[in-house]
Amino acid sequence: MTTAKKIEQIVSEIPVDFVFTYRDLGLTAEDSANVIKKLNRLAESGVISKLSKGRYFKPKKSIFGALNPSVEEVVKDLLERNGNIIGYLTNYSVYSQLGLTSQIPNIIVIGSNTKRSKTRRGNTEIRFVLQRNEITKANIYLLQLLDVTKSIKSIPDSSIDKSCARLLVLLTELSERQTTTLIRLALLYPPRVIALLGAMLQQIGCKSDLNVLRNRLNPISLYNYGISQTVLFFSQQWKIK
Protein backbone atom coordinates (compact mmCIF):
# COMPACT_ATOMS: atom_id res chain seq x y z
CA MET A 1 0.00 0.00 0.00
CA THR A 2 1.33 3.46 -0.88
CA THR A 3 1.97 6.06 1.81
CA ALA A 4 -0.91 8.15 0.44
CA LYS A 5 -3.32 5.22 0.75
CA LYS A 6 -2.07 4.46 4.26
CA ILE A 7 -2.75 8.05 5.27
CA GLU A 8 -6.26 7.97 3.80
CA GLN A 9 -7.02 4.75 5.65
CA ILE A 10 -5.67 6.04 8.98
CA VAL A 11 -7.54 9.34 8.62
CA SER A 12 -10.78 7.49 7.83
CA GLU A 13 -10.52 5.77 11.23
CA ILE A 14 -9.85 8.95 13.23
CA PRO A 15 -12.88 10.02 15.31
CA VAL A 16 -14.80 13.14 14.39
CA ASP A 17 -13.61 16.28 16.27
CA PHE A 18 -10.30 14.67 17.30
CA VAL A 19 -7.47 17.16 16.72
CA PHE A 20 -4.34 15.48 15.41
CA THR A 21 -0.92 16.16 13.90
CA TYR A 22 1.09 14.08 11.45
CA ARG A 23 2.86 12.48 14.43
CA ASP A 24 -0.41 10.91 15.55
CA LEU A 25 -0.63 8.84 12.38
CA GLY A 26 2.12 6.47 13.50
CA LEU A 27 4.13 6.60 10.29
CA THR A 28 7.92 6.72 10.10
CA ALA A 29 9.87 9.96 10.40
CA GLU A 30 11.10 9.44 6.84
CA ASP A 31 7.52 9.77 5.64
CA SER A 32 6.86 13.05 7.47
CA ALA A 33 7.22 15.34 4.44
CA ASN A 34 4.86 13.19 2.36
CA VAL A 35 2.40 12.91 5.26
CA ILE A 36 2.20 16.68 5.68
CA LYS A 37 1.68 17.19 1.96
CA LYS A 38 -1.08 14.57 1.89
CA LEU A 39 -2.82 16.02 4.94
CA ASN A 40 -2.78 19.47 3.36
CA ARG A 41 -4.32 18.01 0.19
CA LEU A 42 -7.03 16.29 2.24
CA ALA A 43 -7.72 19.63 3.95
CA GLU A 44 -7.95 21.41 0.59
CA SER A 45 -10.41 18.78 -0.65
CA GLY A 46 -12.58 19.10 2.48
CA VAL A 47 -12.01 15.58 3.82
CA ILE A 48 -10.43 17.10 6.94
CA SER A 49 -10.12 20.67 8.24
CA LYS A 50 -6.99 22.54 9.21
CA LEU A 51 -7.18 24.07 12.68
CA SER A 52 -3.77 25.75 12.60
CA LYS A 53 -0.33 25.01 11.23
CA GLY A 54 0.25 21.26 11.50
CA ARG A 55 -3.03 20.58 13.34
CA TYR A 56 -6.06 18.97 11.67
CA PHE A 57 -9.46 17.50 12.54
CA LYS A 58 -12.43 15.75 10.94
CA PRO A 59 -15.30 18.21 11.42
CA LYS A 60 -18.72 17.22 12.64
CA LYS A 61 -21.37 18.17 10.09
CA SER A 62 -24.58 20.00 10.94
CA ILE A 63 -27.36 21.70 9.00
CA PHE A 64 -25.34 24.91 9.47
CA GLY A 65 -22.17 23.38 8.03
CA ALA A 66 -18.97 22.03 9.54
CA LEU A 67 -18.52 22.54 13.29
CA ASN A 68 -15.29 23.30 15.09
CA PRO A 69 -14.00 20.81 17.67
CA SER A 70 -14.60 21.35 21.39
CA VAL A 71 -12.49 23.86 23.28
CA GLU A 72 -10.82 20.99 25.15
CA GLU A 73 -9.75 19.39 21.87
CA VAL A 74 -8.45 22.64 20.40
CA VAL A 75 -6.02 23.17 23.29
CA LYS A 76 -5.55 19.68 24.71
CA ASP A 77 -1.78 19.81 24.17
CA LEU A 78 -1.71 22.98 26.30
CA LEU A 79 -3.64 21.31 29.14
CA GLU A 80 -1.83 17.99 29.42
CA ARG A 81 1.54 16.62 28.33
CA ASN A 82 2.79 13.07 28.79
CA GLY A 83 -0.02 12.40 31.24
CA ASN A 84 0.82 15.46 33.38
CA ILE A 85 -1.53 18.43 33.79
CA ILE A 86 0.16 21.63 32.64
CA GLY A 87 -2.85 23.93 32.35
CA TYR A 88 -6.60 24.33 32.84
CA LEU A 89 -9.44 26.22 31.18
CA THR A 90 -10.52 29.33 33.06
CA ASN A 91 -12.19 32.76 32.86
CA TYR A 92 -13.89 33.26 29.45
CA SER A 93 -13.65 29.52 28.85
CA VAL A 94 -15.75 28.65 31.93
CA TYR A 95 -18.03 31.65 32.53
CA SER A 96 -20.88 30.01 30.62
CA GLN A 97 -20.20 26.59 32.15
CA LEU A 98 -20.48 28.09 35.64
CA GLY A 99 -23.74 29.84 34.81
CA LEU A 100 -22.26 33.33 34.97
CA THR A 101 -23.13 34.41 31.43
CA SER A 102 -24.72 33.06 28.26
CA GLN A 103 -22.07 34.63 26.05
CA ILE A 104 -19.30 32.44 24.64
CA PRO A 105 -16.48 34.72 23.38
CA ASN A 106 -14.07 33.48 20.74
CA ILE A 107 -11.29 33.51 23.32
CA ILE A 108 -9.78 30.60 25.23
CA VAL A 109 -8.08 31.35 28.54
CA ILE A 110 -5.69 28.84 30.12
CA GLY A 111 -4.25 28.94 33.62
CA SER A 112 -0.58 27.91 33.61
CA ASN A 113 2.30 27.73 36.09
CA THR A 114 4.59 29.38 33.52
CA LYS A 115 4.30 32.73 31.77
CA ARG A 116 3.26 32.33 28.15
CA SER A 117 2.47 34.74 25.35
CA LYS A 118 -0.96 34.69 23.75
CA THR A 119 -1.34 32.79 20.49
CA ARG A 120 -4.00 31.84 17.95
CA ARG A 121 -5.43 28.65 16.53
CA GLY A 122 -7.53 29.39 13.51
CA ASN A 123 -9.92 32.19 14.45
CA THR A 124 -9.56 31.53 18.17
CA GLU A 125 -7.31 33.62 20.39
CA ILE A 126 -5.63 31.76 23.24
CA ARG A 127 -4.57 33.71 26.33
CA PHE A 128 -2.69 32.53 29.40
CA VAL A 129 -2.97 33.60 33.03
CA LEU A 130 -0.24 32.80 35.53
CA GLN A 131 -1.29 30.42 38.30
CA ARG A 132 0.99 30.38 41.33
CA ASN A 133 -0.62 27.34 42.93
CA GLU A 134 0.21 23.83 41.80
CA ILE A 135 -2.34 22.67 39.22
CA THR A 136 -3.87 19.26 39.92
CA LYS A 137 -7.02 17.50 38.74
CA ALA A 138 -8.44 17.83 42.24
CA ASN A 139 -8.02 21.60 42.48
CA ILE A 140 -8.82 22.81 38.95
CA TYR A 141 -12.44 23.63 39.76
CA LEU A 142 -11.37 25.55 42.88
CA LEU A 143 -8.79 27.50 40.90
CA GLN A 144 -11.49 28.32 38.34
CA LEU A 145 -13.69 29.72 41.12
CA LEU A 146 -10.82 31.86 42.40
CA ASP A 147 -9.99 33.09 38.89
CA VAL A 148 -13.63 34.04 38.36
CA THR A 149 -13.61 35.88 41.70
CA LYS A 150 -10.51 37.75 40.51
CA SER A 151 -12.14 38.75 37.21
CA ILE A 152 -15.68 39.25 38.53
CA LYS A 153 -15.88 42.84 37.27
CA SER A 154 -15.24 41.84 33.65
CA ILE A 155 -17.69 38.98 33.11
CA PRO A 156 -19.57 39.79 29.87
CA ASP A 157 -23.33 40.32 29.83
CA SER A 158 -23.57 40.30 33.63
CA SER A 159 -23.65 42.82 36.46
CA ILE A 160 -21.33 42.68 39.46
CA ASP A 161 -24.32 41.89 41.71
CA LYS A 162 -25.50 39.02 39.49
CA SER A 163 -22.01 37.57 39.27
CA CYS A 164 -21.53 37.77 43.04
CA ALA A 165 -24.92 36.16 43.68
CA ARG A 166 -24.03 33.28 41.36
CA LEU A 167 -20.64 32.79 43.02
CA LEU A 168 -22.36 32.60 46.41
CA VAL A 169 -24.47 29.73 45.09
CA LEU A 170 -21.42 27.92 43.71
CA LEU A 171 -19.59 28.30 47.02
CA THR A 172 -22.47 26.75 48.97
CA GLU A 173 -22.11 23.62 46.82
CA LEU A 174 -18.55 22.95 47.96
CA SER A 175 -17.79 20.34 50.58
CA GLU A 176 -16.09 21.39 53.83
CA ARG A 177 -12.87 19.83 52.58
CA GLN A 178 -13.08 21.72 49.28
CA THR A 179 -13.71 24.98 51.11
CA THR A 180 -10.64 24.43 53.29
CA THR A 181 -8.55 23.82 50.17
CA LEU A 182 -10.09 26.87 48.48
CA ILE A 183 -8.99 29.08 51.38
CA ARG A 184 -5.45 27.70 51.19
CA LEU A 185 -5.26 28.28 47.43
CA ALA A 186 -6.65 31.82 47.80
CA LEU A 187 -3.61 32.87 49.86
CA LEU A 188 -1.56 33.15 46.66
CA TYR A 189 -4.12 35.48 45.05
CA PRO A 190 -4.21 39.30 45.32
CA PRO A 191 -5.67 40.81 48.53
CA ARG A 192 -8.83 42.02 46.74
CA VAL A 193 -9.63 38.39 45.84
CA ILE A 194 -8.96 37.25 49.39
CA ALA A 195 -11.25 39.97 50.75
CA LEU A 196 -14.14 39.15 48.41
CA LEU A 197 -13.79 35.44 49.06
CA GLY A 198 -13.78 36.05 52.80
CA ALA A 199 -16.96 38.12 52.63
CA MET A 200 -18.73 35.51 50.53
CA LEU A 201 -17.64 32.61 52.74
CA GLN A 202 -18.78 34.46 55.85
CA GLN A 203 -22.16 35.05 54.22
CA ILE A 204 -22.74 31.37 53.45
CA GLY A 205 -21.84 30.38 57.02
CA CYS A 206 -18.49 28.80 56.26
CA LYS A 207 -17.23 26.76 59.22
CA SER A 208 -13.54 27.18 58.35
CA ASP A 209 -11.41 29.74 60.16
CA LEU A 210 -11.71 32.87 58.01
CA ASN A 211 -9.02 34.64 60.05
CA VAL A 212 -6.56 32.83 57.78
CA LEU A 213 -7.84 35.11 55.02
CA ARG A 214 -8.38 38.20 57.19
CA ASN A 215 -4.80 38.11 58.48
CA ARG A 216 -3.48 38.39 54.90
CA LEU A 217 -5.17 41.76 54.41
CA ASN A 218 -3.86 45.21 55.19
CA PRO A 219 -6.31 46.62 57.78
CA ILE A 220 -6.28 50.08 56.14
CA SER A 221 -6.80 48.91 52.54
CA LEU A 222 -10.15 49.25 50.77
CA TYR A 223 -11.35 47.08 47.88
CA ASN A 224 -13.60 48.76 45.35
CA TYR A 225 -16.06 46.35 43.75
CA GLY A 226 -19.38 48.21 43.78
CA ILE A 227 -21.33 45.20 45.05
CA SER A 228 -24.64 46.02 46.73
CA GLN A 229 -24.88 45.23 50.44
CA THR A 230 -28.21 43.56 49.72
CA VAL A 231 -26.17 40.96 47.81
CA LEU A 232 -22.99 40.88 49.89
CA PHE A 233 -24.02 41.34 53.52
CA PHE A 234 -20.59 41.47 55.16
CA SER A 235 -18.82 43.69 52.63
CA GLN A 236 -17.98 46.41 55.18
CA GLN A 237 -16.34 43.94 57.53
CA TRP A 238 -13.98 43.01 54.70
CA LYS A 239 -13.36 46.63 53.61
CA ILE A 240 -15.22 46.14 50.37
CA LYS A 241 -16.88 49.18 48.80
mmCIF file of C-alpha atoms in Angstrom:
data_model
loop_
_atom_site.group_PDB
_atom_site.id
_atom_site.type_symbol
_atom_site.label_atom_id
_atom_site.label_comp_id
_atom_site.label_asym_id
_atom_site.label_seq_id
_atom_site.Cartn_x
_atom_site.Cartn_y
_atom_site.Cartn_z
ATOM 1 C CA MET A 1 0.000 0.000 0.000
ATOM 2 C CA THR A 2 1.335 3.455 -0.883
ATOM 3 C CA THR A 3 1.971 6.063 1.806
ATOM 4 C CA ALA A 4 -0.907 8.154 0.442
ATOM 5 C CA LYS A 5 -3.317 5.218 0.754
ATOM 6 C CA LYS A 6 -2.074 4.458 4.262
ATOM 7 C CA ILE A 7 -2.748 8.048 5.272
ATOM 8 C CA GLU A 8 -6.257 7.968 3.797
ATOM 9 C CA GLN A 9 -7.021 4.745 5.650
ATOM 10 C CA ILE A 10 -5.671 6.038 8.980
ATOM 11 C CA VAL A 11 -7.544 9.338 8.619
ATOM 12 C CA SER A 12 -10.777 7.490 7.834
ATOM 13 C CA GLU A 13 -10.516 5.773 11.234
ATOM 14 C CA ILE A 14 -9.847 8.955 13.232
ATOM 15 C CA PRO A 15 -12.885 10.023 15.312
ATOM 16 C CA VAL A 16 -14.799 13.143 14.385
ATOM 17 C CA ASP A 17 -13.608 16.283 16.270
ATOM 18 C CA PHE A 18 -10.301 14.671 17.300
ATOM 19 C CA VAL A 19 -7.473 17.162 16.719
ATOM 20 C CA PHE A 20 -4.337 15.484 15.408
ATOM 21 C CA THR A 21 -0.918 16.159 13.899
ATOM 22 C CA TYR A 22 1.090 14.081 11.449
ATOM 23 C CA ARG A 23 2.864 12.479 14.425
ATOM 24 C CA ASP A 24 -0.413 10.911 15.549
ATOM 25 C CA LEU A 25 -0.633 8.845 12.377
ATOM 26 C CA GLY A 26 2.123 6.473 13.500
ATOM 27 C CA LEU A 27 4.132 6.602 10.294
ATOM 28 C CA THR A 28 7.924 6.721 10.104
ATOM 29 C CA ALA A 29 9.865 9.963 10.397
ATOM 30 C CA GLU A 30 11.100 9.440 6.839
ATOM 31 C CA ASP A 31 7.522 9.769 5.637
ATOM 32 C CA SER A 32 6.862 13.048 7.467
ATOM 33 C CA ALA A 33 7.223 15.342 4.444
ATOM 34 C CA ASN A 34 4.861 13.192 2.359
ATOM 35 C CA VAL A 35 2.404 12.912 5.264
ATOM 36 C CA ILE A 36 2.199 16.681 5.684
ATOM 37 C CA LYS A 37 1.676 17.192 1.957
ATOM 38 C CA LYS A 38 -1.076 14.574 1.886
ATOM 39 C CA LEU A 39 -2.818 16.024 4.938
ATOM 40 C CA ASN A 40 -2.782 19.474 3.360
ATOM 41 C CA ARG A 41 -4.322 18.013 0.193
ATOM 42 C CA LEU A 42 -7.029 16.294 2.242
ATOM 43 C CA ALA A 43 -7.717 19.628 3.947
ATOM 44 C CA GLU A 44 -7.951 21.409 0.588
ATOM 45 C CA SER A 45 -10.412 18.785 -0.646
ATOM 46 C CA GLY A 46 -12.583 19.101 2.476
ATOM 47 C CA VAL A 47 -12.008 15.582 3.822
ATOM 48 C CA ILE A 48 -10.431 17.100 6.940
ATOM 49 C CA SER A 49 -10.123 20.668 8.236
ATOM 50 C CA LYS A 50 -6.994 22.542 9.212
ATOM 51 C CA LEU A 51 -7.185 24.073 12.679
ATOM 52 C CA SER A 52 -3.771 25.747 12.597
ATOM 53 C CA LYS A 53 -0.330 25.011 11.231
ATOM 54 C CA GLY A 54 0.245 21.263 11.500
ATOM 55 C CA ARG A 55 -3.034 20.575 13.341
ATOM 56 C CA TYR A 56 -6.061 18.972 11.673
ATOM 57 C CA PHE A 57 -9.462 17.497 12.542
ATOM 58 C CA LYS A 58 -12.427 15.754 10.943
ATOM 59 C CA PRO A 59 -15.299 18.214 11.415
ATOM 60 C CA LYS A 60 -18.724 17.223 12.639
ATOM 61 C CA LYS A 61 -21.374 18.169 10.092
ATOM 62 C CA SER A 62 -24.583 20.003 10.937
ATOM 63 C CA ILE A 63 -27.358 21.704 9.005
ATOM 64 C CA PHE A 64 -25.342 24.909 9.469
ATOM 65 C CA GLY A 65 -22.174 23.377 8.031
ATOM 66 C CA ALA A 66 -18.974 22.025 9.542
ATOM 67 C CA LEU A 67 -18.515 22.538 13.291
ATOM 68 C CA ASN A 68 -15.286 23.304 15.092
ATOM 69 C CA PRO A 69 -14.001 20.811 17.674
ATOM 70 C CA SER A 70 -14.604 21.350 21.387
ATOM 71 C CA VAL A 71 -12.487 23.857 23.278
ATOM 72 C CA GLU A 72 -10.820 20.988 25.148
ATOM 73 C CA GLU A 73 -9.748 19.389 21.869
ATOM 74 C CA VAL A 74 -8.454 22.637 20.395
ATOM 75 C CA VAL A 75 -6.016 23.169 23.290
ATOM 76 C CA LYS A 76 -5.552 19.677 24.709
ATOM 77 C CA ASP A 77 -1.780 19.813 24.170
ATOM 78 C CA LEU A 78 -1.711 22.979 26.303
ATOM 79 C CA LEU A 79 -3.636 21.311 29.143
ATOM 80 C CA GLU A 80 -1.834 17.986 29.422
ATOM 81 C CA ARG A 81 1.535 16.624 28.332
ATOM 82 C CA ASN A 82 2.789 13.071 28.791
ATOM 83 C CA GLY A 83 -0.017 12.402 31.241
ATOM 84 C CA ASN A 84 0.819 15.459 33.375
ATOM 85 C CA ILE A 85 -1.527 18.427 33.792
ATOM 86 C CA ILE A 86 0.157 21.635 32.636
ATOM 87 C CA GLY A 87 -2.855 23.935 32.350
ATOM 88 C CA TYR A 88 -6.599 24.325 32.835
ATOM 89 C CA LEU A 89 -9.436 26.225 31.181
ATOM 90 C CA THR A 90 -10.521 29.326 33.061
ATOM 91 C CA ASN A 91 -12.190 32.762 32.861
ATOM 92 C CA TYR A 92 -13.891 33.257 29.448
ATOM 93 C CA SER A 93 -13.649 29.518 28.852
ATOM 94 C CA VAL A 94 -15.748 28.650 31.933
ATOM 95 C CA TYR A 95 -18.034 31.653 32.529
ATOM 96 C CA SER A 96 -20.877 30.008 30.624
ATOM 97 C CA GLN A 97 -20.201 26.593 32.149
ATOM 98 C CA LEU A 98 -20.483 28.093 35.641
ATOM 99 C CA GLY A 99 -23.739 29.841 34.807
ATOM 100 C CA LEU A 100 -22.256 33.330 34.973
ATOM 101 C CA THR A 101 -23.132 34.410 31.433
ATOM 102 C CA SER A 102 -24.715 33.056 28.262
ATOM 103 C CA GLN A 103 -22.065 34.629 26.050
ATOM 104 C CA ILE A 104 -19.298 32.445 24.642
ATOM 105 C CA PRO A 105 -16.478 34.719 23.380
ATOM 106 C CA ASN A 106 -14.075 33.480 20.743
ATOM 107 C CA ILE A 107 -11.288 33.513 23.319
ATOM 108 C CA ILE A 108 -9.779 30.602 25.228
ATOM 109 C CA VAL A 109 -8.076 31.350 28.545
ATOM 110 C CA ILE A 110 -5.690 28.843 30.119
ATOM 111 C CA GLY A 111 -4.248 28.936 33.617
ATOM 112 C CA SER A 112 -0.582 27.906 33.611
ATOM 113 C CA ASN A 113 2.303 27.727 36.086
ATOM 114 C CA THR A 114 4.592 29.379 33.525
ATOM 115 C CA LYS A 115 4.303 32.729 31.771
ATOM 116 C CA ARG A 116 3.257 32.329 28.154
ATOM 117 C CA SER A 117 2.466 34.736 25.350
ATOM 118 C CA LYS A 118 -0.959 34.691 23.752
ATOM 119 C CA THR A 119 -1.343 32.794 20.489
ATOM 120 C CA ARG A 120 -3.998 31.838 17.948
ATOM 121 C CA ARG A 121 -5.430 28.650 16.531
ATOM 122 C CA GLY A 122 -7.533 29.387 13.509
ATOM 123 C CA ASN A 123 -9.916 32.193 14.450
ATOM 124 C CA THR A 124 -9.557 31.531 18.172
ATOM 125 C CA GLU A 125 -7.314 33.618 20.390
ATOM 126 C CA ILE A 126 -5.632 31.761 23.241
ATOM 127 C CA ARG A 127 -4.571 33.714 26.327
ATOM 128 C CA PHE A 128 -2.686 32.533 29.398
ATOM 129 C CA VAL A 129 -2.969 33.598 33.034
ATOM 130 C CA LEU A 130 -0.244 32.803 35.526
ATOM 131 C CA GLN A 131 -1.291 30.422 38.297
ATOM 132 C CA ARG A 132 0.992 30.385 41.330
ATOM 133 C CA ASN A 133 -0.619 27.342 42.926
ATOM 134 C CA GLU A 134 0.212 23.832 41.802
ATOM 135 C CA ILE A 135 -2.336 22.666 39.225
ATOM 136 C CA THR A 136 -3.869 19.264 39.919
ATOM 137 C CA LYS A 137 -7.024 17.503 38.742
ATOM 138 C CA ALA A 138 -8.437 17.832 42.244
ATOM 139 C CA ASN A 139 -8.023 21.599 42.485
ATOM 140 C CA ILE A 140 -8.816 22.808 38.952
ATOM 141 C CA TYR A 141 -12.443 23.632 39.765
ATOM 142 C CA LEU A 142 -11.372 25.545 42.879
ATOM 143 C CA LEU A 143 -8.791 27.496 40.895
ATOM 144 C CA GLN A 144 -11.491 28.319 38.345
ATOM 145 C CA LEU A 145 -13.692 29.725 41.119
ATOM 146 C CA LEU A 146 -10.820 31.858 42.395
ATOM 147 C CA ASP A 147 -9.990 33.088 38.887
ATOM 148 C CA VAL A 148 -13.626 34.036 38.365
ATOM 149 C CA THR A 149 -13.609 35.881 41.699
ATOM 150 C CA LYS A 150 -10.515 37.754 40.507
ATOM 151 C CA SER A 151 -12.144 38.746 37.206
ATOM 152 C CA ILE A 152 -15.683 39.246 38.531
ATOM 153 C CA LYS A 153 -15.882 42.837 37.269
ATOM 154 C CA SER A 154 -15.237 41.839 33.650
ATOM 155 C CA ILE A 155 -17.694 38.977 33.106
ATOM 156 C CA PRO A 156 -19.571 39.786 29.867
ATOM 157 C CA ASP A 157 -23.327 40.321 29.828
ATOM 158 C CA SER A 158 -23.573 40.301 33.631
ATOM 159 C CA SER A 159 -23.650 42.816 36.457
ATOM 160 C CA ILE A 160 -21.334 42.684 39.458
ATOM 161 C CA ASP A 161 -24.317 41.894 41.712
ATOM 162 C CA LYS A 162 -25.504 39.023 39.490
ATOM 163 C CA SER A 163 -22.014 37.575 39.273
ATOM 164 C CA CYS A 164 -21.533 37.774 43.043
ATOM 165 C CA ALA A 165 -24.923 36.158 43.682
ATOM 166 C CA ARG A 166 -24.025 33.280 41.362
ATOM 167 C CA LEU A 167 -20.641 32.789 43.020
ATOM 168 C CA LEU A 168 -22.358 32.605 46.406
ATOM 169 C CA VAL A 169 -24.475 29.727 45.090
ATOM 170 C CA LEU A 170 -21.421 27.918 43.714
ATOM 171 C CA LEU A 171 -19.588 28.299 47.022
ATOM 172 C CA THR A 172 -22.469 26.752 48.970
ATOM 173 C CA GLU A 173 -22.115 23.624 46.820
ATOM 174 C CA LEU A 174 -18.554 22.951 47.957
ATOM 175 C CA SER A 175 -17.793 20.344 50.584
ATOM 176 C CA GLU A 176 -16.094 21.385 53.826
ATOM 177 C CA ARG A 177 -12.868 19.834 52.577
ATOM 178 C CA GLN A 178 -13.078 21.716 49.281
ATOM 179 C CA THR A 179 -13.711 24.977 51.114
ATOM 180 C CA THR A 180 -10.644 24.430 53.287
ATOM 181 C CA THR A 181 -8.552 23.820 50.175
ATOM 182 C CA LEU A 182 -10.094 26.869 48.483
ATOM 183 C CA ILE A 183 -8.988 29.077 51.378
ATOM 184 C CA ARG A 184 -5.445 27.699 51.188
ATOM 185 C CA LEU A 185 -5.265 28.275 47.433
ATOM 186 C CA ALA A 186 -6.646 31.816 47.802
ATOM 187 C CA LEU A 187 -3.612 32.869 49.858
ATOM 188 C CA LEU A 188 -1.561 33.148 46.656
ATOM 189 C CA TYR A 189 -4.122 35.480 45.045
ATOM 190 C CA PRO A 190 -4.206 39.301 45.321
ATOM 191 C CA PRO A 191 -5.670 40.814 48.530
ATOM 192 C CA ARG A 192 -8.825 42.025 46.743
ATOM 193 C CA VAL A 193 -9.633 38.393 45.835
ATOM 194 C CA ILE A 194 -8.959 37.248 49.388
ATOM 195 C CA ALA A 195 -11.247 39.973 50.755
ATOM 196 C CA LEU A 196 -14.139 39.155 48.413
ATOM 197 C CA LEU A 197 -13.790 35.439 49.056
ATOM 198 C CA GLY A 198 -13.776 36.048 52.805
ATOM 199 C CA ALA A 199 -16.958 38.124 52.633
ATOM 200 C CA MET A 200 -18.731 35.510 50.526
ATOM 201 C CA LEU A 201 -17.644 32.611 52.741
ATOM 202 C CA GLN A 202 -18.784 34.463 55.847
ATOM 203 C CA GLN A 203 -22.156 35.052 54.222
ATOM 204 C CA ILE A 204 -22.738 31.369 53.448
ATOM 205 C CA GLY A 205 -21.839 30.385 57.015
ATOM 206 C CA CYS A 206 -18.487 28.795 56.263
ATOM 207 C CA LYS A 207 -17.227 26.761 59.225
ATOM 208 C CA SER A 208 -13.539 27.183 58.347
ATOM 209 C CA ASP A 209 -11.407 29.743 60.158
ATOM 210 C CA LEU A 210 -11.714 32.874 58.007
ATOM 211 C CA ASN A 211 -9.019 34.637 60.047
ATOM 212 C CA VAL A 212 -6.560 32.831 57.778
ATOM 213 C CA LEU A 213 -7.841 35.108 55.023
ATOM 214 C CA ARG A 214 -8.377 38.200 57.190
ATOM 215 C CA ASN A 215 -4.804 38.107 58.475
ATOM 216 C CA ARG A 216 -3.480 38.389 54.903
ATOM 217 C CA LEU A 217 -5.171 41.757 54.413
ATOM 218 C CA ASN A 218 -3.858 45.212 55.190
ATOM 219 C CA PRO A 219 -6.314 46.620 57.778
ATOM 220 C CA ILE A 220 -6.279 50.083 56.144
ATOM 221 C CA SER A 221 -6.797 48.906 52.538
ATOM 222 C CA LEU A 222 -10.149 49.245 50.770
ATOM 223 C CA TYR A 223 -11.345 47.077 47.876
ATOM 224 C CA ASN A 224 -13.597 48.759 45.351
ATOM 225 C CA TYR A 225 -16.063 46.346 43.752
ATOM 226 C CA GLY A 226 -19.376 48.212 43.783
ATOM 227 C CA ILE A 227 -21.331 45.201 45.050
ATOM 228 C CA SER A 228 -24.636 46.017 46.726
ATOM 229 C CA GLN A 229 -24.875 45.225 50.439
ATOM 230 C CA THR A 230 -28.207 43.556 49.722
ATOM 231 C CA VAL A 231 -26.172 40.956 47.810
ATOM 232 C CA LEU A 232 -22.988 40.878 49.889
ATOM 233 C CA PHE A 233 -24.018 41.344 53.521
ATOM 234 C CA PHE A 234 -20.588 41.473 55.164
ATOM 235 C CA SER A 235 -18.819 43.687 52.634
ATOM 236 C CA GLN A 236 -17.978 46.408 55.180
ATOM 237 C CA GLN A 237 -16.345 43.938 57.535
ATOM 238 C CA TRP A 238 -13.983 43.007 54.701
ATOM 239 C CA LYS A 239 -13.361 46.632 53.608
ATOM 240 C CA ILE A 240 -15.217 46.137 50.368
ATOM 241 C CA LYS A 241 -16.876 49.178 48.799
#
